[in-house]
Amino acid sequence: MLSRRTVFLLLAMAALLTLLAAQCGATPTPERIVEKVVETVVVEKEVAGETVTVIETVEVEVVKEVEKEVVVTATPEPVEEPLILRLGQNSADLSSLDPHFATTTEARALVDMIFNGLLRYKPGDGAFENMEPDLAEALPEMEMVGDQQVWTFKLRQGVMCHPAGNLAAYELTSEDVVYSLEKAATTERSAYAGEYTGMSFEAVDDYTVKVTLDAPLSPVLFYPKVANYSGGFIVCKQGVEALGDDKFKTHPVGTGPFMFESYSPQEKIMLKANPDYFRGAPKIDGIEYRYMADISSREAGLLAGELDVIYGIPDILWVEKMQGEEGVAVDVFGVGEVATVHFNTSVPPLDNPEVRKALAYAMDRDEFLALFGEPVAENVYSPVPSKFLAGGLTQEEAEDLGLAYDVDRELAKQMLADAGYADGFSLEVVTSEMTGYRRIYENMQAQLAEVGVDLKVNVVDHSTMHSQIREDVNPIVVYIAWRPNADVYLTRFFHSDSIVVTGAKPDTNFSHIDVIDDVIESARVATSAEEQIALWKDAQITILEDMYAYPLQFQQQVYARSDKVDYGHDLVSVLALYPGITENTTLER
């Protein structure tokens, strides 16, 4: 017989186990086990006395085996954390996620992950000769129909547009492609409309698109217009129409490996993997794209393991410092964005070419170069960088023509005095907070002060700078950009149609130059490469002779990453100005 104490303990234990099972929320698994317990029992012992026999009652402890039911809870399966790649970008906030307005570094990277082109630059390699089909099944066929050139694209079947809100995913067809190219060609709906002048677009059937050009172009000039770059990104018609143009700028709908998830102003963009991506589902689950204008915060985040990739500083000292950190890899790669100083010739005293030349002689390329160091940066002597593209002027060519403008501040002072500005003058500009821009503007401020020019520099966030310079607020514009060929550089920066605000298709002609349109257009339709290159050089000689723009340097891309990040491709050059995150990018935690 069990004592009351033993029974009470057994009941209490059973109740406790039942409560724990209920709290765990798991389905109990009953199991019967045998357990030994110690129990006190009463026995009677007969003791013989001298005259009588006495029965004595004593207590003794005994070991007894009992059978009881124990509840064993099921062990929950471990839940894996999603693999989210965290990238810290050098920007304060979003500019636009409409790819046809994506002009900034932070925007170009994002739209590259969300959208596709008919053709694409091979991941990690921006060379024209390595271009390959993207939404198209193959490189296009070309034929001449009368005086017109026709390029025909066959589209991949089964490419799905991302869902958006109440809009379900749907298959991309030629209707979407034509809609997108027409949007890219419309001034009010695209920053790249000037690229598509003289083109028309036709959906022949669901999977066939024809692009007709009034003036023939060679593949080297045509392919970039329909590739995964600028106006060549293809948007999904139903997504744009469902959201409207304004909302689409913060809620993009494309066909790429990653889909838009959320936007937190001045904080981050969240992208998630597209499981239906036509090249295969991404190997990471998503991307957290953080806006972090402060390099110290980005560095600290990477070293603490809170970030996986960061935009670095185009500075050889920074590169060497980060290469010394354990678990960190640094990538320096092309394309080399060209920094050019554009003089607004519509603003006095910069309407005087002698004043512009004086400012050029006041500036020292090598002093600017020292701000960044080689091989991160390198001097250039024409708007088209001869190191990367045909049609640029080398240092030797510029010097032979007397157009290198090697620093000569005494000459600069004399030229300013001869122009009526012996006491100098004052100008006011805005700069981006981004290192590449701010260093150049502030160093230019110090250099021009040597010849009596007072340049006031106001720092704003990167997207604000881009907006304001396109409103023509700066008399001097520093612009750092890559363009895929000489024609695009010259058309977008120096054709009269591209003059900011007042041009027929306003773009980035900050100098208001309008004297080389014929040369640009002749080069575009030249039948031989030699003739084309000669005309591109002639156009740049005119630019330099009257100093519409001062070519400064190219700056390569600098990013640091955890060594647990593998982009999935070699890094040679990336037109989107970041390492390139694709469906093949991997991350270890």
Coordinates of C-alpha atoms in Angstrom, one line a residue:
M1 CA 0.0 0.0 0.0
L2 CA 1.4 3.4 -1.0
S3 CA 1.6 6.1 1.6
R4 CA -0.3 9.4 1.2
R5 CA 3.0 11.2 0.8
T6 CA 4.0 9.0 -2.1
V7 CA 0.7 9.2 -3.8
F8 CA 0.7 12.9 -3.5
L9 CA 4.2 13.2 -5.1
L10 CA 3.2 11.0 -8.0
L11 CA 0.1 12.9 -8.7
A12 CA 1.9 16.2 -8.5
M13 CA 4.6 15.0 -10.9
A14 CA 2.0 13.9 -13.4
A15 CA 0.1 17.2 -13.2
L16 CA 3.3 19.1 -13.8
L17 CA 4.3 17.1 -16.8
T18 CA 0.8 17.6 -18.3
L19 CA 1.0 21.3 -17.8
L20 CA 4.4 21.5 -19.4
A21 CA 3.2 19.6 -22.4
A22 CA 0.2 22.0 -22.8
Q23 CA 2.4 25.0 -22.6
C24 CA 4.8 23.7 -25.3
G25 CA 1.8 23.4 -27.7
A26 CA 3.1 20.1 -28.9
T27 CA 1.2 16.9 -29.3
P28 CA 2.1 14.7 -26.3
T29 CA 3.5 11.2 -26.8
P30 CA 2.6 8.9 -23.9
E31 CA 5.1 6.3 -22.7
R32 CA 4.9 3.8 -19.8
I33 CA 8.1 3.3 -17.8
V34 CA 9.0 1.3 -14.6
E35 CA 10.5 3.3 -11.8
K36 CA 11.9 2.4 -8.4
V37 CA 10.5 4.4 -5.4
V38 CA 11.3 4.3 -1.7
E39 CA 8.3 3.7 0.5
T40 CA 7.7 3.5 4.3
V41 CA 5.5 0.6 5.5
V42 CA 4.4 -0.6 8.9
V43 CA 5.2 -4.1 10.0
E44 CA 4.3 -5.9 13.3
K45 CA 7.1 -7.6 15.2
E46 CA 6.5 -10.1 18.0
V47 CA 8.7 -9.6 21.1
A48 CA 8.8 -12.2 23.7
G49 CA 8.8 -10.8 27.3
E50 CA 9.5 -12.6 30.5
T51 CA 5.8 -13.0 31.4
V52 CA 3.9 -11.9 28.3
T53 CA 4.3 -11.7 24.6
V54 CA 4.2 -8.1 23.2
I55 CA 3.4 -7.2 19.6
E56 CA 5.6 -4.2 18.6
T57 CA 4.8 -2.0 15.6
V58 CA 7.8 -0.5 13.6
E59 CA 8.3 1.4 10.3
V60 CA 10.8 0.3 7.8
E61 CA 11.8 1.6 4.2
V62 CA 11.5 -0.7 1.2
V63 CA 12.3 -0.3 -2.5
K64 CA 9.4 -0.9 -4.7
E65 CA 8.9 -0.9 -8.5
V66 CA 5.9 1.0 -9.8
E67 CA 4.5 1.6 -13.3
K68 CA 3.5 5.1 -14.4
E69 CA 2.7 7.2 -17.5
V70 CA 5.2 9.9 -18.6
V71 CA 4.4 12.4 -21.3
V72 CA 7.3 13.1 -23.7
T73 CA 6.9 16.2 -25.9
A74 CA 7.8 16.1 -29.6
T75 CA 11.0 18.0 -30.5
P76 CA 10.2 20.9 -32.9
E77 CA 12.0 21.1 -36.3
P78 CA 14.6 23.9 -36.5
V79 CA 13.4 26.9 -38.6
E80 CA 16.1 28.2 -41.0
E81 CA 16.5 32.0 -41.3
P82 CA 15.9 33.3 -44.8
L83 CA 19.2 34.2 -46.6
I84 CA 18.9 38.0 -47.0
L85 CA 21.9 39.8 -48.5
R86 CA 22.3 43.2 -46.9
L87 CA 23.9 45.9 -49.0
G88 CA 24.8 49.3 -47.7
Q89 CA 24.7 52.0 -50.5
N90 CA 26.3 55.4 -50.4
S91 CA 23.0 57.4 -50.7
A92 CA 20.5 59.0 -48.4
D93 CA 17.4 57.8 -50.2
L94 CA 15.7 56.5 -53.3
S95 CA 15.6 58.5 -56.5
S96 CA 13.4 56.4 -58.8
L97 CA 12.8 52.7 -59.4
D98 CA 11.3 53.4 -62.8
P99 CA 14.2 52.1 -64.9
H100 CA 13.6 54.8 -67.5
F101 CA 14.3 57.4 -64.8
A102 CA 17.1 55.5 -63.0
T103 CA 20.0 57.9 -63.5
T104 CA 21.8 57.6 -60.1
T105 CA 24.2 54.9 -58.9
E106 CA 21.8 53.6 -56.2
A107 CA 18.9 53.4 -58.7
R108 CA 20.8 51.7 -61.5
A109 CA 21.8 48.9 -59.1
L110 CA 18.3 48.3 -58.0
V111 CA 16.6 48.3 -61.4
D112 CA 19.3 45.9 -62.6
M113 CA 18.0 43.3 -60.2
I114 CA 14.3 43.9 -61.0
F115 CA 14.2 44.2 -64.8
N116 CA 15.6 42.7 -68.0
G117 CA 16.3 43.9 -71.5
L118 CA 15.8 42.3 -74.8
L119 CA 19.6 41.8 -74.7
R120 CA 22.0 41.9 -71.8
Y121 CA 25.6 42.6 -70.9
K122 CA 27.1 39.4 -69.6
P123 CA 27.1 39.5 -65.7
G124 CA 30.3 41.0 -64.5
D125 CA 31.5 42.0 -68.0
G126 CA 30.3 45.1 -69.8
A127 CA 32.1 44.5 -73.1
F128 CA 30.0 44.9 -76.2
E129 CA 31.4 41.8 -77.9
N130 CA 30.1 39.6 -75.0
M131 CA 26.5 40.8 -75.1
E132 CA 23.9 38.0 -75.2
P133 CA 20.1 37.5 -75.5
D134 CA 18.0 38.2 -72.4
L135 CA 14.2 38.4 -73.0
A136 CA 14.9 37.7 -76.6
E137 CA 15.7 34.1 -77.7
A138 CA 18.7 35.2 -79.8
L139 CA 20.5 38.3 -81.1
P140 CA 18.1 40.1 -83.5
E141 CA 18.0 39.7 -87.3
M142 CA 18.5 42.9 -89.4
E143 CA 17.2 43.7 -92.8
M144 CA 16.9 46.9 -94.9
V145 CA 13.4 47.8 -96.1
G146 CA 13.9 50.6 -98.5
D147 CA 15.9 53.3 -96.7
Q148 CA 14.8 51.9 -93.3
Q149 CA 16.6 49.4 -91.1
V150 CA 14.5 46.8 -89.4
W151 CA 15.6 44.7 -86.4
T152 CA 13.4 41.6 -85.5
F153 CA 13.4 40.0 -82.1
K154 CA 11.9 36.7 -81.1
L155 CA 10.9 36.7 -77.4
R156 CA 11.3 33.9 -74.9
Q157 CA 8.1 32.2 -74.0
G158 CA 7.0 31.7 -70.4
V159 CA 8.7 34.8 -69.0
M160 CA 6.5 36.0 -66.1
C161 CA 5.9 39.6 -65.0
H162 CA 6.0 40.0 -61.2
P163 CA 2.7 40.2 -59.4
A164 CA 1.9 43.6 -57.9
G165 CA -0.9 44.3 -55.4
N166 CA -4.1 42.8 -56.9
L167 CA -2.4 42.2 -60.2
A168 CA -1.4 38.5 -60.5
A169 CA 1.8 37.4 -62.3
Y170 CA 1.3 37.1 -66.1
E171 CA 3.3 36.2 -69.1
L172 CA 5.3 38.9 -70.8
T173 CA 4.5 39.3 -74.5
S174 CA 5.4 41.6 -77.4
E175 CA 2.7 44.0 -76.2
D176 CA 4.7 44.7 -73.0
V177 CA 7.9 45.2 -75.0
V178 CA 6.4 47.6 -77.4
Y179 CA 4.7 49.5 -74.6
S180 CA 8.0 49.7 -72.7
L181 CA 10.1 50.9 -75.7
E182 CA 7.5 53.6 -76.5
K183 CA 7.6 54.7 -72.9
A184 CA 11.4 54.9 -73.1
A185 CA 11.1 57.1 -76.2
T186 CA 8.6 59.6 -74.6
T187 CA 10.1 62.7 -73.1
E188 CA 7.6 63.0 -70.3
R189 CA 8.0 59.3 -69.3
S190 CA 11.7 58.8 -69.7
A191 CA 15.1 60.4 -69.0
Y192 CA 16.5 58.6 -72.1
A193 CA 14.0 59.6 -74.7
G194 CA 16.7 61.1 -76.9
E195 CA 18.2 57.7 -77.5
Y196 CA 15.1 56.5 -79.4
T197 CA 14.6 59.4 -81.9
G198 CA 13.6 58.1 -85.3
M199 CA 12.6 54.6 -84.1
S200 CA 9.2 52.9 -84.2
F201 CA 8.1 49.7 -82.6
E202 CA 5.7 47.0 -83.7
A203 CA 4.2 43.8 -82.1
V204 CA 4.0 41.4 -85.0
D205 CA 2.6 38.6 -82.9
D206 CA 2.7 37.6 -79.2
Y207 CA 6.4 36.8 -79.3
T208 CA 7.8 38.8 -82.2
V209 CA 8.8 42.5 -82.1
K210 CA 10.1 44.7 -84.9
V211 CA 12.1 47.9 -84.3
T212 CA 12.3 50.2 -87.3
L213 CA 15.0 52.9 -87.6
D214 CA 14.7 55.8 -90.0
A215 CA 18.5 56.0 -90.1
P216 CA 20.5 52.8 -90.0
L217 CA 22.8 52.0 -87.0
S218 CA 25.6 49.5 -86.6
P219 CA 25.1 46.8 -83.9
V220 CA 27.6 48.6 -81.6
L221 CA 25.3 51.6 -81.5
F222 CA 21.9 49.8 -81.7
Y223 CA 22.4 46.9 -79.2
P224 CA 22.9 49.1 -76.1
K225 CA 19.5 50.8 -76.7
V226 CA 17.7 47.5 -76.2
A227 CA 19.9 46.0 -73.6
N228 CA 19.6 45.9 -69.8
Y229 CA 20.8 49.5 -69.5
S230 CA 18.8 52.8 -69.1
G231 CA 15.9 53.0 -71.6
G232 CA 16.5 49.4 -72.7
F233 CA 15.0 47.9 -69.5
I234 CA 11.6 46.4 -70.3
V235 CA 8.7 47.2 -68.0
C236 CA 5.4 45.3 -67.6
K237 CA 2.5 47.2 -69.2
Q238 CA -0.2 45.9 -66.8
G239 CA 1.9 46.8 -63.8
V240 CA 2.6 50.3 -64.9
E241 CA -1.0 50.9 -65.9
A242 CA -2.4 49.4 -62.6
L243 CA -0.1 51.6 -60.5
G244 CA 0.3 54.7 -62.6
D245 CA 3.6 56.4 -63.5
D246 CA 4.1 58.1 -60.2
K247 CA 3.6 55.1 -58.0
F248 CA 5.6 52.9 -60.3
K249 CA 8.7 55.0 -59.4
T250 CA 8.5 53.5 -55.9
H251 CA 6.8 50.1 -56.7
P252 CA 8.5 48.6 -59.8
V253 CA 7.1 45.6 -61.7
G254 CA 9.5 43.7 -63.9
T255 CA 10.6 40.2 -64.9
G256 CA 14.0 40.0 -63.1
P257 CA 15.4 37.6 -60.5
F258 CA 14.2 39.8 -57.6
M259 CA 10.8 41.4 -56.9
F260 CA 10.0 44.6 -55.1
E261 CA 8.7 44.0 -51.5
S262 CA 8.7 47.3 -49.6
Y263 CA 10.2 50.7 -49.4
S264 CA 11.0 52.6 -46.1
P265 CA 12.0 56.2 -47.0
Q266 CA 15.5 57.2 -46.1
E267 CA 16.1 53.7 -44.7
K268 CA 15.9 50.7 -47.1
I269 CA 14.4 48.8 -50.0
M270 CA 13.4 45.2 -49.5
L271 CA 13.5 42.8 -52.5
K272 CA 12.4 39.2 -52.5
A273 CA 13.5 36.3 -54.7
N274 CA 11.4 35.7 -57.8
P275 CA 10.7 31.9 -57.7
D276 CA 9.5 31.9 -61.3
Y277 CA 12.5 33.7 -62.8
F278 CA 13.1 32.3 -66.3
R279 CA 16.8 31.6 -65.6
G280 CA 16.0 29.8 -62.4
A281 CA 15.0 30.8 -58.8
P282 CA 17.7 32.8 -57.0
K283 CA 20.0 31.1 -54.5
I284 CA 19.3 33.8 -51.9
D285 CA 15.9 34.7 -50.5
G286 CA 16.1 38.4 -50.9
I287 CA 18.0 41.7 -50.6
E288 CA 17.9 44.4 -48.0
Y289 CA 19.2 47.5 -49.8
R290 CA 20.1 50.1 -47.1
Y291 CA 20.5 53.8 -47.7
M292 CA 23.7 54.8 -45.7
A293 CA 25.4 57.9 -46.9
D294 CA 27.9 57.8 -44.1
I295 CA 31.0 55.6 -44.9
S296 CA 31.8 55.0 -41.2
S297 CA 28.4 53.5 -40.7
R298 CA 28.8 51.2 -43.7
E299 CA 32.3 50.1 -42.6
A300 CA 31.1 49.4 -39.0
G301 CA 28.1 47.4 -40.3
L302 CA 30.3 45.3 -42.5
L303 CA 32.9 44.6 -39.8
A304 CA 30.2 43.8 -37.3
G305 CA 28.5 41.3 -39.6
E306 CA 25.4 43.4 -39.9
L307 CA 26.0 44.1 -43.6
D308 CA 27.3 41.7 -46.3
V309 CA 28.3 44.2 -49.1
I310 CA 29.1 47.9 -48.9
Y311 CA 29.8 50.6 -51.4
G312 CA 33.3 51.8 -50.6
I313 CA 35.4 54.9 -51.2
P314 CA 37.2 55.3 -54.6
D315 CA 40.5 55.8 -52.7
I316 CA 43.5 53.5 -52.7
L317 CA 44.2 54.1 -49.0
W318 CA 40.7 52.9 -48.1
V319 CA 41.1 49.9 -50.4
E320 CA 44.3 48.9 -48.6
K321 CA 42.9 49.5 -45.2
M322 CA 39.8 47.3 -45.8
Q323 CA 41.9 44.5 -47.4
G324 CA 43.7 44.2 -44.1
E325 CA 40.5 43.4 -42.3
E326 CA 39.8 39.7 -41.5
G327 CA 36.9 38.2 -43.4
V328 CA 36.7 41.1 -45.8
A329 CA 37.3 41.2 -49.6
V330 CA 37.6 44.3 -51.7
D331 CA 36.7 44.5 -55.3
V332 CA 38.0 47.3 -57.6
F333 CA 36.5 46.9 -61.1
G334 CA 35.2 48.8 -64.1
V335 CA 33.4 50.4 -65.7
G336 CA 35.4 53.5 -65.1
E337 CA 32.9 56.3 -64.7
V338 CA 34.2 59.5 -66.3
A339 CA 34.2 62.7 -64.1
T340 CA 33.8 65.7 -66.4
V341 CA 33.5 69.4 -65.5
H342 CA 30.7 71.0 -67.6
F343 CA 30.6 74.9 -67.9
N344 CA 27.2 76.4 -68.3
T345 CA 27.8 78.7 -71.3
S346 CA 24.4 80.5 -70.8
V347 CA 25.5 82.0 -67.5
P348 CA 27.9 85.0 -67.2
P349 CA 30.8 85.1 -67.0
L350 CA 31.0 81.5 -68.3
D351 CA 29.4 82.6 -71.6
N352 CA 33.0 83.9 -72.4
P353 CA 35.2 81.1 -73.8
E354 CA 38.3 82.8 -72.5
V355 CA 37.0 82.7 -69.0
R356 CA 36.2 79.0 -69.4
K357 CA 39.7 78.3 -70.7
A358 CA 41.2 80.3 -67.8
L359 CA 39.3 78.0 -65.3
A360 CA 40.7 75.0 -67.1
Y361 CA 44.2 76.2 -66.8
A362 CA 43.6 76.9 -63.1
M363 CA 42.8 73.2 -62.4
D364 CA 45.4 70.5 -61.9
R365 CA 44.3 67.0 -63.0
D366 CA 47.1 65.4 -60.9
E367 CA 45.9 67.1 -57.8
F368 CA 42.4 65.7 -58.4
L369 CA 43.9 62.3 -59.1
A370 CA 45.7 62.3 -55.8
L371 CA 42.3 62.5 -54.0
F372 CA 41.6 58.9 -55.1
G373 CA 44.9 57.3 -56.2
E374 CA 45.7 54.9 -59.0
P375 CA 44.4 52.3 -60.0
V376 CA 41.1 53.5 -58.5
A377 CA 41.2 56.6 -60.7
E378 CA 43.2 57.7 -63.8
N379 CA 43.4 61.0 -65.7
V380 CA 41.4 61.4 -69.0
Y381 CA 41.8 64.0 -71.7
S382 CA 38.5 63.8 -73.6
P383 CA 34.8 63.3 -72.6
V384 CA 35.0 59.8 -74.2
P385 CA 37.6 57.7 -72.3
S386 CA 40.1 56.4 -74.8
K387 CA 41.1 53.6 -72.4
F388 CA 37.6 52.0 -72.7
L389 CA 36.0 53.2 -75.9
A390 CA 36.8 53.9 -79.5
G391 CA 36.7 57.6 -80.4
G392 CA 38.4 59.1 -77.3
L393 CA 41.5 61.3 -77.4
T394 CA 44.6 60.0 -75.7
Q395 CA 46.8 62.2 -73.5
E396 CA 49.4 62.4 -76.3
E397 CA 46.7 63.3 -78.9
A398 CA 45.3 66.1 -76.6
E399 CA 48.8 67.5 -75.9
D400 CA 49.8 67.4 -79.6
L401 CA 46.6 69.5 -80.3
G402 CA 47.4 71.9 -77.5
L403 CA 44.2 70.8 -75.8
A404 CA 45.4 69.1 -72.6
Y405 CA 45.1 72.3 -70.6
D406 CA 48.0 71.4 -68.3
V407 CA 47.8 73.5 -65.1
D408 CA 49.2 77.1 -65.5
R409 CA 47.7 79.4 -62.9
E410 CA 49.7 82.5 -63.9
L411 CA 48.3 82.1 -67.4
A412 CA 44.8 81.6 -65.9
K413 CA 45.1 84.9 -63.9
Q414 CA 46.2 86.8 -67.0
M415 CA 43.4 85.4 -69.1
L416 CA 40.8 86.4 -66.4
A417 CA 42.3 89.9 -66.2
D418 CA 42.2 90.2 -70.0
A419 CA 38.5 89.2 -69.9
G420 CA 37.8 91.9 -67.3
Y421 CA 37.9 89.8 -64.1
A422 CA 41.2 90.7 -62.6
D423 CA 39.6 90.6 -59.2
G424 CA 37.9 87.3 -59.9
F425 CA 34.2 86.5 -59.5
S426 CA 31.9 84.3 -57.4
L427 CA 29.8 81.2 -58.3
E428 CA 27.6 79.0 -56.2
V429 CA 27.0 75.2 -56.8
V430 CA 25.4 72.2 -55.2
T431 CA 27.2 68.9 -54.8
S432 CA 26.1 65.4 -53.8
E433 CA 27.1 64.1 -50.4
M434 CA 28.7 61.1 -52.3
T435 CA 32.5 61.0 -51.8
G436 CA 33.3 61.0 -55.5
Y437 CA 31.4 64.2 -56.2
R438 CA 32.1 66.1 -52.9
R439 CA 35.8 65.6 -53.0
I440 CA 36.0 67.0 -56.6
Y441 CA 33.8 70.0 -55.9
E442 CA 35.6 70.9 -52.7
N443 CA 39.1 70.5 -54.2
M444 CA 38.0 72.5 -57.2
Q445 CA 36.9 75.2 -54.8
A446 CA 40.4 75.3 -53.3
Q447 CA 42.1 75.3 -56.7
L448 CA 39.9 78.1 -58.2
A449 CA 40.5 80.2 -55.2
E450 CA 44.2 80.3 -56.3
V451 CA 43.1 82.5 -59.2
G452 CA 40.6 84.6 -57.4
V453 CA 37.4 82.7 -58.1
D454 CA 35.2 82.2 -55.1
L455 CA 33.2 78.9 -55.5
K456 CA 30.6 78.4 -52.8
V457 CA 29.7 74.7 -52.5
N458 CA 26.5 73.5 -50.9
V459 CA 26.1 69.8 -50.0
V460 CA 22.8 68.1 -50.6
D461 CA 21.7 64.4 -50.9
H462 CA 22.6 62.6 -54.1
S463 CA 19.1 62.5 -55.6
T464 CA 18.5 66.1 -54.8
M465 CA 21.7 67.1 -56.6
H466 CA 20.6 65.2 -59.7
S467 CA 17.2 66.9 -59.6
Q468 CA 18.6 70.3 -59.2
I469 CA 21.3 70.1 -61.9
R470 CA 18.6 69.0 -64.3
E471 CA 16.8 72.2 -63.4
D472 CA 20.0 74.1 -64.5
V473 CA 20.9 75.5 -61.0
N474 CA 24.7 74.9 -61.3
P475 CA 26.9 77.2 -63.4
I476 CA 29.5 74.4 -63.1
V477 CA 28.4 70.8 -63.1
V478 CA 30.6 67.9 -62.2
Y479 CA 29.0 64.8 -63.6
I480 CA 30.4 61.3 -63.1
A481 CA 29.0 58.7 -65.6
W482 CA 29.6 55.8 -67.8
R483 CA 28.0 55.5 -71.2
P484 CA 28.3 52.4 -73.5
N485 CA 29.8 54.1 -76.6
A486 CA 31.1 57.4 -77.9
D487 CA 27.8 58.2 -79.6
V488 CA 25.9 58.0 -76.3
Y489 CA 28.4 60.2 -74.5
L490 CA 28.3 62.9 -77.2
T491 CA 24.5 62.7 -77.8
R492 CA 23.5 62.9 -74.2
F493 CA 26.0 65.5 -73.0
F494 CA 26.7 67.6 -76.1
H495 CA 23.8 67.4 -78.6
S496 CA 21.4 70.5 -78.6
D497 CA 18.4 68.2 -78.2
S498 CA 19.8 67.2 -74.8
I499 CA 20.2 70.6 -73.3
V500 CA 18.8 70.6 -69.8
V501 CA 15.3 72.2 -69.4
T502 CA 15.2 73.8 -72.9
G503 CA 16.3 71.0 -75.2
A504 CA 13.9 69.1 -77.5
K505 CA 14.6 66.1 -75.3
P506 CA 16.2 67.5 -72.2
D507 CA 18.9 65.3 -70.8
T508 CA 22.4 66.1 -69.5
N509 CA 23.8 68.8 -71.9
F510 CA 24.8 71.0 -69.0
S511 CA 27.0 73.2 -71.1
H512 CA 24.3 74.2 -73.5
I513 CA 26.6 73.5 -76.4
D514 CA 24.7 73.5 -79.8
V515 CA 27.5 73.5 -82.4
I516 CA 28.4 69.9 -83.0
D517 CA 25.0 68.3 -83.8
D518 CA 25.9 67.7 -87.4
V519 CA 29.1 65.9 -86.5
I520 CA 27.4 63.7 -83.9
E521 CA 24.7 62.8 -86.4
S522 CA 27.1 62.1 -89.2
A523 CA 29.2 59.8 -87.1
R524 CA 26.1 57.9 -86.1
V525 CA 25.3 56.8 -89.6
A526 CA 28.9 56.5 -90.9
T527 CA 29.4 53.3 -92.8
S528 CA 33.0 52.6 -91.7
A529 CA 34.5 52.4 -88.2
E530 CA 37.4 54.6 -89.2
E531 CA 35.1 57.4 -90.4
Q532 CA 33.0 57.1 -87.3
I533 CA 36.0 57.3 -85.0
A534 CA 37.4 60.3 -86.8
L535 CA 34.1 62.2 -86.5
W536 CA 33.8 61.4 -82.8
K537 CA 37.3 62.8 -82.3
D538 CA 36.5 66.0 -84.3
A539 CA 33.4 66.6 -82.1
Q540 CA 35.6 66.4 -79.0
I541 CA 38.2 68.7 -80.4
T542 CA 35.5 71.3 -80.8
I543 CA 34.4 70.8 -77.2
L544 CA 37.9 71.3 -75.9
E545 CA 38.9 74.2 -78.2
D546 CA 36.2 76.5 -76.6
M547 CA 36.3 74.6 -73.3
Y548 CA 32.6 73.6 -73.0
A549 CA 33.7 70.7 -70.8
Y550 CA 36.9 69.8 -68.9
P551 CA 37.6 66.0 -68.8
L552 CA 39.0 65.1 -65.5
Q553 CA 39.4 61.4 -64.6
F554 CA 37.7 58.1 -64.6
Q555 CA 36.8 56.4 -61.3
Q556 CA 36.4 52.7 -61.0
Q557 CA 33.9 51.0 -58.8
V558 CA 35.0 50.0 -55.3
Y559 CA 33.0 47.7 -53.1
A560 CA 33.8 45.6 -50.0
R561 CA 32.1 42.4 -49.0
S562 CA 32.1 39.6 -46.5
D563 CA 34.2 36.7 -47.9
K564 CA 31.0 34.6 -47.4
V565 CA 29.5 36.4 -50.4
D566 CA 30.0 35.0 -53.9
Y567 CA 28.5 37.1 -56.7
G568 CA 28.4 34.1 -59.0
H569 CA 30.6 35.7 -61.7
D570 CA 34.0 37.3 -62.2
L571 CA 34.1 41.1 -61.9
V572 CA 35.6 42.8 -64.9
S573 CA 33.1 45.7 -65.5
V574 CA 29.5 46.3 -64.7
L575 CA 27.5 49.0 -66.4
A576 CA 25.0 49.1 -63.5
L577 CA 27.9 50.4 -61.3
Y578 CA 27.6 47.7 -58.6
P579 CA 29.0 44.2 -58.5
G580 CA 25.9 42.6 -60.0
I581 CA 23.5 40.5 -57.8
T582 CA 21.9 37.7 -59.8
E583 CA 20.1 34.4 -59.4
N584 CA 23.6 32.8 -59.0
T585 CA 24.7 35.0 -56.1
T586 CA 25.3 33.0 -52.9
L587 CA 25.7 33.8 -49.3
E588 CA 26.8 31.8 -46.3
R589 CA 25.7 32.6 -42.7

